[in-house]
Short mmCIF file of C-alpha atoms in Angstrom, two decimals:
data_model
loop_
_atom_site.label_atom_id
_atom_site.label_comp_id
_atom_site.label_asym_id
_atom_site.label_seq_id
_atom_site.Cartn_x
_atom_site.Cartn_y
_atom_site.Cartn_z
CA UNK X 1 0.28 -0.05 0.20
CA UNK X 2 2.59 2.38 0.86
CA UNK X 3 4.71 1.68 -2.49
CA UNK X 4 1.57 2.43 -4.28
CA UNK X 5 0.73 5.50 -2.57
CA UNK X 6 4.33 6.79 -3.25
CA UNK X 7 3.67 6.58 -7.18
CA UNK X 8 1.33 9.38 -6.19
CA UNK X 9 3.37 11.25 -3.98
CA UNK X 10 4.17 15.01 -5.37
CA UNK X 11 8.17 14.44 -4.28
CA UNK X 12 8.63 11.76 -6.72
CA UNK X 13 6.40 13.33 -9.32
CA UNK X 14 8.85 16.18 -8.94
CA UNK X 15 12.02 14.23 -9.50
CA UNK X 16 10.61 12.16 -11.96
CA UNK X 17 10.23 15.66 -13.54
CA UNK X 18 13.54 16.78 -12.71
CA UNK X 19 15.00 13.30 -14.68
CA UNK X 20 12.54 13.80 -17.76
CA UNK X 21 14.91 16.88 -18.63
CA UNK X 22 16.34 16.38 -22.15
CA UNK X 23 19.69 17.80 -20.00
CA UNK X 24 19.40 14.24 -18.16
CA UNK X 25 18.93 12.25 -21.62
CA UNK X 26 15.34 11.19 -19.51
CA UNK X 27 12.40 9.47 -20.41
CA UNK X 28 9.02 11.08 -20.17
CA UNK X 29 8.03 12.11 -16.35
CA UNK X 30 5.01 10.16 -16.87
CA UNK X 31 6.42 6.98 -17.38
CA UNK X 32 5.58 4.45 -14.87
CA UNK X 33 8.93 2.87 -14.85
CA UNK X 34 10.90 5.88 -14.29
CA UNK X 35 8.43 6.36 -11.14
CA UNK X 36 9.31 3.04 -10.03
CA UNK X 37 13.21 2.99 -10.47
CA UNK X 38 13.04 6.49 -8.38
CA UNK X 39 11.05 4.88 -5.51
CA UNK X 40 13.46 1.80 -5.45
CA UNK X 41 16.67 4.33 -5.72
CA UNK X 42 15.61 7.21 -3.14
CA UNK X 43 13.80 6.95 0.06
CA UNK X 44 11.72 9.97 0.85
CA UNK X 45 14.13 11.76 2.41
CA UNK X 46 16.66 11.08 0.05
CA UNK X 47 14.49 11.94 -3.01
CA UNK X 48 13.08 15.54 -0.91
CA UNK X 49 17.24 16.18 -0.66
CA UNK X 50 17.84 15.01 -4.60
CA UNK X 51 15.23 17.89 -5.74
CA UNK X 52 18.01 20.28 -4.34
CA UNK X 53 20.80 18.74 -6.35
CA UNK X 54 22.15 20.15 -9.22
CA UNK X 55 22.30 17.93 -12.80
CA UNK X 56 25.28 16.31 -13.51
CA UNK X 57 27.45 18.33 -15.22
CA UNK X 58 28.42 20.70 -12.06
CA UNK X 59 28.21 19.93 -8.37
CA UNK X 60 27.09 22.10 -5.57
CA UNK X 61 28.99 22.12 -2.25
CA UNK X 62 26.83 20.65 0.53
CA UNK X 63 26.51 24.40 2.11
CA UNK X 64 24.71 25.34 -0.75
CA UNK X 65 22.42 22.26 -0.71
CA UNK X 66 21.69 22.75 2.80
CA UNK X 67 20.55 26.25 2.67
CA UNK X 68 18.09 25.03 -0.62
CA UNK X 69 16.80 22.33 1.36
CA UNK X 70 16.58 24.53 4.59
CA UNK X 71 18.60 22.04 6.71
CA UNK X 72 21.73 21.72 8.57
CA UNK X 73 24.67 20.74 6.46
CA UNK X 74 25.97 18.05 9.45
CA UNK X 75 22.09 16.44 9.48
CA UNK X 76 22.18 15.86 5.60
CA UNK X 77 25.70 14.84 4.78
CA UNK X 78 25.40 11.25 6.05
CA UNK X 79 22.31 10.91 3.70
CA UNK X 80 23.75 12.33 0.60
CA UNK X 81 26.91 10.02 1.49
CA UNK X 82 24.57 7.02 1.49
CA UNK X 83 23.25 8.21 -1.86
CA UNK X 84 26.77 8.54 -3.22
CA UNK X 85 27.48 5.01 -1.75
CA UNK X 86 24.38 3.35 -3.49
CA UNK X 87 25.74 5.17 -6.71
CA UNK X 88 22.60 6.94 -7.58
CA UNK X 89 24.27 10.19 -7.18
CA UNK X 90 27.74 11.73 -7.44
CA UNK X 91 29.61 13.38 -4.78
CA UNK X 92 31.69 13.82 -1.82
CA UNK X 93 34.82 16.25 -2.19
CA UNK X 94 33.74 19.47 -3.83
CA UNK X 95 29.69 18.71 -3.76
CA UNK X 96 27.12 16.78 -4.71
CA UNK X 97 24.78 16.48 -7.77
CA UNK X 98 21.98 14.15 -9.77
CA UNK X 99 23.46 11.64 -12.29
CA UNK X 100 21.40 10.61 -15.80
CA UNK X 101 20.04 7.07 -15.69
CA UNK X 102 22.01 5.77 -18.65
CA UNK X 103 24.77 6.66 -19.00
CA UNK X 104 25.32 7.14 -14.97
CA UNK X 105 23.35 5.90 -12.50
CA UNK X 106 22.95 2.62 -14.03
CA UNK X 107 26.91 2.07 -14.50
CA UNK X 108 27.59 3.68 -11.16
CA UNK X 109 25.00 1.46 -9.10
CA UNK X 110 26.51 -2.10 -10.96
CA UNK X 111 30.07 -1.07 -11.30
CA UNK X 112 30.88 -3.25 -8.37
CA UNK X 113 29.28 -6.25 -9.34
CA UNK X 114 27.30 -6.43 -6.49
CA UNK X 115 24.75 -9.34 -6.12
CA UNK X 116 22.00 -8.54 -3.72
CA UNK X 117 18.67 -8.25 -4.07
CA UNK X 118 18.54 -4.59 -4.22
CA UNK X 119 20.88 -4.99 -7.08
CA UNK X 120 18.35 -7.17 -8.72
CA UNK X 121 15.51 -5.13 -8.18
CA UNK X 122 17.26 -2.32 -9.74
CA UNK X 123 18.56 -4.20 -12.99
CA UNK X 124 15.30 -5.28 -13.40
CA UNK X 125 13.63 -2.18 -13.55
CA UNK X 126 16.21 -0.31 -15.36
CA UNK X 127 16.64 -2.74 -18.06
CA UNK X 128 12.79 -2.82 -18.29
CA UNK X 129 12.88 1.31 -18.69
CA UNK X 130 15.91 1.28 -21.33
CA UNK X 131 13.77 -1.36 -23.58
CA UNK X 132 11.07 1.15 -23.93
CA UNK X 133 13.65 2.81 -26.51
CA UNK X 134 13.11 6.52 -25.07
CA UNK X 135 16.68 7.38 -25.79
CA UNK X 136 15.42 7.48 -29.62
CA UNK X 137 13.42 10.44 -29.03
CA UNK X 138 16.82 12.13 -28.80
CA UNK X 139 18.10 10.88 -32.13
CA UNK X 140 16.17 13.00 -34.47
CA UNK X 141 19.34 14.21 -35.95
CA UNK X 142 22.73 12.36 -36.36
CA UNK X 143 25.01 13.00 -33.58
CA UNK X 144 27.64 10.36 -34.44
CA UNK X 145 28.98 10.36 -30.69
CA UNK X 146 30.36 7.51 -30.91
CA UNK X 147 32.63 5.65 -33.32
CA UNK X 148 33.39 1.60 -34.07
CA UNK X 149 36.94 0.63 -34.27
CA UNK X 150 37.83 -1.98 -36.89
CA UNK X 151 39.61 -5.14 -35.50
CA UNK X 152 42.00 -5.95 -38.03
CA UNK X 153 45.01 -4.38 -39.37
CA UNK X 154 44.50 -1.66 -42.32
CA UNK X 155 46.98 -3.97 -44.36
CA UNK X 156 45.48 -6.95 -43.53
CA UNK X 157 41.93 -6.98 -42.15
CA UNK X 158 41.71 -10.60 -41.42
CA UNK X 159 44.40 -10.94 -39.14
CA UNK X 160 43.67 -10.13 -35.61
CA UNK X 161 46.67 -7.56 -35.33
CA UNK X 162 45.40 -4.35 -33.99
CA UNK X 163 44.84 -1.45 -36.58
CA UNK X 164 47.89 0.80 -35.68
CA UNK X 165 45.67 4.01 -35.99
CA UNK X 166 42.76 2.84 -33.70
CA UNK X 167 43.60 0.55 -30.60
CA UNK X 168 47.06 0.36 -31.25
CA UNK X 169 47.40 3.87 -31.37
CA UNK X 170 45.22 4.66 -28.32
CA UNK X 171 47.75 2.13 -26.17
CA UNK X 172 50.71 4.17 -27.49
CA UNK X 173 49.23 7.15 -26.66
CA UNK X 174 48.36 6.68 -22.68
CA UNK X 175 50.67 6.25 -20.19
CA UNK X 176 47.53 5.21 -17.85
CA UNK X 177 45.49 2.29 -18.93
CA UNK X 178 42.61 0.35 -16.99
CA UNK X 179 40.40 -2.64 -17.55
CA UNK X 180 37.15 -2.02 -15.88
CA UNK X 181 36.09 -5.23 -13.16
CA UNK X 182 32.54 -5.85 -14.70
CA UNK X 183 30.72 -4.96 -17.85
CA UNK X 184 27.38 -3.15 -16.40
CA UNK X 185 25.50 -4.20 -18.93
CA UNK X 186 26.04 -8.06 -18.94
CA UNK X 187 25.72 -7.45 -15.19
CA UNK X 188 22.07 -6.19 -14.96
CA UNK X 189 21.56 -9.06 -17.34
CA UNK X 190 23.02 -11.81 -14.75
CA UNK X 191 21.23 -10.24 -11.80
CA UNK X 192 17.86 -11.15 -13.90
CA UNK X 193 19.68 -14.65 -14.72
CA UNK X 194 20.48 -14.20 -18.36
CA UNK X 195 24.22 -14.77 -19.43
CA UNK X 196 25.74 -12.94 -22.27
CA UNK X 197 26.35 -15.33 -25.62
CA UNK X 198 29.56 -14.27 -26.19
CA UNK X 199 31.35 -12.95 -23.74
CA UNK X 200 31.46 -12.83 -19.20
CA UNK X 201 30.21 -10.06 -17.27
CA UNK X 202 33.36 -9.66 -15.77
CA UNK X 203 35.03 -8.21 -19.24
CA UNK X 204 34.48 -4.82 -18.72
CA UNK X 205 35.32 -1.73 -20.91
CA UNK X 206 38.52 -0.63 -21.61
CA UNK X 207 39.51 3.02 -20.31
CA UNK X 208 42.32 5.35 -20.97
CA UNK X 209 43.67 8.48 -19.40
CA UNK X 210 41.80 10.15 -16.92
CA UNK X 211 39.10 8.20 -17.53
CA UNK X 212 41.08 5.50 -16.11
CA UNK X 213 41.94 6.93 -13.58
CA UNK X 214 39.00 7.74 -12.54
CA UNK X 215 37.69 4.23 -12.35
CA UNK X 216 40.86 3.18 -10.36
CA UNK X 217 40.34 5.51 -7.69
CA UNK X 218 37.05 4.12 -7.05
CA UNK X 219 38.32 0.62 -7.41
CA UNK X 220 36.07 0.12 -10.33
CA UNK X 221 38.83 -0.86 -12.60
CA UNK X 222 42.23 -2.71 -12.71
CA UNK X 223 45.66 -0.67 -14.37
CA UNK X 224 46.87 -2.56 -16.64
CA UNK X 225 50.16 -2.15 -18.93
CA UNK X 226 50.65 -2.13 -22.46
CA UNK X 227 51.29 -5.76 -23.08
CA UNK X 228 48.38 -6.81 -21.25
CA UNK X 229 45.86 -4.54 -22.28
CA UNK X 230 46.66 -5.98 -25.92
CA UNK X 231 46.11 -9.23 -24.64
CA UNK X 232 42.90 -8.14 -23.47
CA UNK X 233 41.92 -6.84 -26.81
CA UNK X 234 43.33 -9.97 -28.62
CA UNK X 235 40.50 -12.03 -26.23
CA UNK X 236 37.58 -9.56 -26.76
CA UNK X 237 38.16 -9.84 -30.60
CA UNK X 238 38.06 -13.58 -29.95
CA UNK X 239 34.91 -13.35 -28.50
CA UNK X 240 33.50 -11.41 -31.56
CA UNK X 241 32.78 -8.16 -29.60
CA UNK X 242 32.53 -5.08 -31.45
CA UNK X 243 34.48 -1.75 -30.41
CA UNK X 244 33.09 1.22 -29.60
CA UNK X 245 34.89 4.17 -28.28
CA UNK X 246 33.89 8.36 -27.74
CA UNK X 247 34.56 9.72 -31.74
CA UNK X 248 37.58 11.23 -30.35
CA UNK X 249 41.43 10.99 -31.71
CA UNK X 250 43.62 8.33 -29.97
CA UNK X 251 45.86 10.83 -27.80
CA UNK X 252 42.11 12.05 -26.13
CA UNK X 253 41.02 10.52 -22.77
CA UNK X 254 38.64 7.59 -23.95
CA UNK X 255 36.58 4.52 -22.95
CA UNK X 256 36.24 1.71 -25.33
CA UNK X 257 32.74 -0.28 -24.88
CA UNK X 258 33.09 -4.34 -25.75
CA UNK X 259 29.70 -4.76 -26.81
CA UNK X 260 27.51 -7.70 -27.89
CA UNK X 261 24.18 -7.55 -29.30
CA UNK X 262 22.27 -9.53 -26.75
CA UNK X 263 23.16 -7.34 -23.39
CA UNK X 264 24.83 -3.95 -24.75
CA UNK X 265 21.99 -1.06 -24.10
CA UNK X 266 23.85 1.34 -26.28
CA UNK X 267 23.84 -1.61 -29.12
CA UNK X 268 20.49 -2.48 -28.41
CA UNK X 269 19.38 1.14 -29.35
CA UNK X 270 21.53 1.33 -32.44
CA UNK X 271 20.15 -1.42 -34.07
CA UNK X 272 16.66 -0.24 -33.52
CA UNK X 273 17.58 2.65 -35.64
CA UNK X 274 19.45 3.74 -38.50
CA UNK X 275 23.20 2.94 -37.12
CA UNK X 276 24.73 5.84 -38.79
CA UNK X 277 22.55 8.11 -36.48
CA UNK X 278 24.75 7.33 -33.28
CA UNK X 279 27.85 5.79 -35.09
CA UNK X 280 30.59 7.54 -37.13
CA UNK X 281 30.90 6.38 -40.57
CA UNK X 282 33.45 3.68 -40.56
CA UNK X 283 36.34 4.08 -41.85
CA UNK X 284 35.96 0.44 -43.77
CA UNK X 285 32.62 -1.00 -44.93
CA UNK X 286 32.32 -4.42 -45.64
CA UNK X 287 31.99 -5.21 -49.43
CA UNK X 288 30.61 -8.94 -50.25
CA UNK X 289 31.95 -10.72 -53.55
CA UNK X 290 28.54 -12.64 -54.11
CA UNK X 291 29.80 -14.67 -56.91
CA UNK X 292 32.56 -16.05 -54.43
CA UNK X 293 29.70 -16.44 -51.36
CA UNK X 294 28.93 -19.88 -50.68
CA UNK X 295 25.78 -19.14 -48.72
CA UNK X 296 27.38 -21.06 -45.58
CA UNK X 297 26.03 -18.48 -43.34
CA UNK X 298 29.37 -18.12 -41.01
CA UNK X 299 29.25 -14.43 -41.47
CA UNK X 300 25.93 -14.23 -39.59
CA UNK X 301 26.88 -14.89 -36.08
CA UNK X 302 29.91 -12.36 -35.30
CA UNK X 303 28.17 -9.54 -36.95
CA UNK X 304 26.74 -7.63 -33.78
CA UNK X 305 24.73 -5.20 -36.10
CA UNK X 306 22.44 -7.77 -38.15
CA UNK X 307 24.07 -6.80 -41.63
CA UNK X 308 24.01 -10.26 -42.65
CA UNK X 309 21.13 -12.58 -42.86
CA UNK X 310 19.87 -15.44 -44.95
CA UNK X 311 16.45 -15.28 -47.01
CA UNK X 312 16.12 -19.41 -47.11
CA UNK X 313 19.17 -20.68 -48.25
CA UNK X 314 20.83 -17.38 -50.11
CA UNK X 315 23.16 -14.94 -47.82
CA UNK X 316 21.79 -11.17 -47.98
CA UNK X 317 23.82 -8.27 -46.96
CA UNK X 318 22.80 -4.47 -45.77
CA UNK X 319 25.78 -2.47 -45.92
CA UNK X 320 23.84 0.44 -44.39
CA UNK X 321 24.35 -1.69 -41.47
CA UNK X 322 27.97 -2.64 -41.18
CA UNK X 323 30.09 -0.26 -39.09
CA UNK X 324 33.34 -1.53 -40.26
CA UNK X 325 34.58 -4.01 -36.88
CA UNK X 326 35.47 -6.47 -40.02
CA UNK X 327 34.44 -9.70 -37.70
CA UNK X 328 32.39 -11.01 -40.87
CA UNK X 329 35.90 -10.91 -43.00
CA UNK X 330 37.34 -12.87 -40.57
CA UNK X 331 34.65 -15.46 -39.94
CA UNK X 332 34.27 -16.17 -44.12
CA UNK X 333 35.78 -19.23 -45.09
CA UNK X 334 35.36 -18.68 -48.80
CA UNK X 335 37.22 -15.50 -48.50
CA UNK X 336 33.88 -13.68 -50.25
CA UNK X 337 34.21 -10.07 -47.56
CA UNK X 338 36.74 -7.63 -48.48
CA UNK X 339 37.05 -4.72 -46.18
CA UNK X 340 37.38 -1.71 -48.06
CA UNK X 341 38.27 2.16 -47.24
CA UNK X 342 35.00 4.20 -46.92
CA UNK X 343 35.10 7.12 -48.88
CA UNK X 344 32.66 8.66 -46.47
CA UNK X 345 34.72 8.49 -43.23
CA UNK X 346 36.04 11.49 -41.53
CA UNK X 347 38.63 11.55 -38.94
CA UNK X 348 37.52 11.64 -35.46
CA UNK X 349 37.55 15.13 -33.24
CA UNK X 350 40.39 16.01 -31.36
CA UNK X 351 38.95 15.69 -27.87
CA UNK X 352 35.08 15.70 -26.75
CA UNK X 353 35.02 19.53 -26.43
CA UNK X 354 35.63 19.79 -30.34
CA UNK X 355 33.38 16.75 -30.84
CA UNK X 356 30.24 18.80 -29.11
CA UNK X 357 31.18 21.67 -31.61
CA UNK X 358 31.39 19.09 -34.61
CA UNK X 359 28.07 17.58 -34.00
CA UNK X 360 25.98 21.06 -33.63
CA UNK X 361 23.27 21.65 -34.72
CA UNK X 362 21.61 18.42 -34.04
CA UNK X 363 19.07 17.29 -31.40
CA UNK X 364 22.42 17.67 -28.64
CA UNK X 365 22.13 21.43 -29.05
CA UNK X 366 18.91 20.87 -27.13
CA UNK X 367 20.27 18.86 -24.79
CA UNK X 368 23.10 21.27 -24.09
CA UNK X 369 20.95 24.37 -23.83
CA UNK X 370 19.23 22.18 -20.91
CA UNK X 371 21.60 21.80 -19.01
CA UNK X 372 22.75 25.41 -18.92
CA UNK X 373 19.27 26.72 -18.38
CA UNK X 374 17.31 23.62 -16.78
CA UNK X 375 14.25 23.66 -19.52
CA UNK X 376 13.87 21.20 -21.81
#
């Protein structure tokens, strides 16, 4: 009864409205799963305090939060720190702020690999919420904020050697690298009793530079050297995972998500729309020599984007769905698939600030305006 009453509670309604803002990349405030998630993540007292927190792009000192809430800083500090410990807000040190649901709260809550009834329920609600596809409303215009990484050498796309302009160059450009202790998407599925078809839940993202430092300091990742990172990359290629990174140059701090089509939330959204709305044009694209193709279907399992399919006993290929990973070329026993340079390819931006400038004007500009105005 108390839980049902909370759905109509003004505090949770106001909090849902705040999480629904474009600046928070949120679902509609009327989405019942959003309210259900907020009720699960925030007690009533926590929800009341959360209404006084700024959005994720900045933090407010505890004194400012206390003034806004009309409470004593010493009284609210343990409440705020408890929310930080759960992973539902960011904070400590200089101040506190809300996190978007995904990316943000989802990764924070599941980063440590905890398996408790509370975490299982969080995963259940968060998975159902993301499966509504609400993120697609932010894809009216191309953003291309991520890039796929070709998984073979430029000179020999069928080898497992690393592309010197991509992963290898990232490894060479950074002294600090880390591998996350677990993959939050696979962890979320695991908590619902579903295991990944391609990889393990401990196969977390790869991080470089200041992003690696952030994860290491939090305890959510292990530091690795260049040799170990190369070994991890080879293992992930062998699992037929696709590599997505922020669409910035090798020398910029970055993160590589090694994604699968069965667990990855971002990949699920990419599959559901035109991949070109989210992923930048790949440097390479698969070209199928139909006369050499034996219709064996060996290229289908490694393709996470469903670019390859079978119609009856005949192979079909949709180049618009190709992100240039090269996994299909490695799998083809007839050598009927070549990876050729794509004329639409554009070099990544130098850093994330320049990437934001590059993708404007687009729907993302509405998000940026919302960040600074607090409006939709």
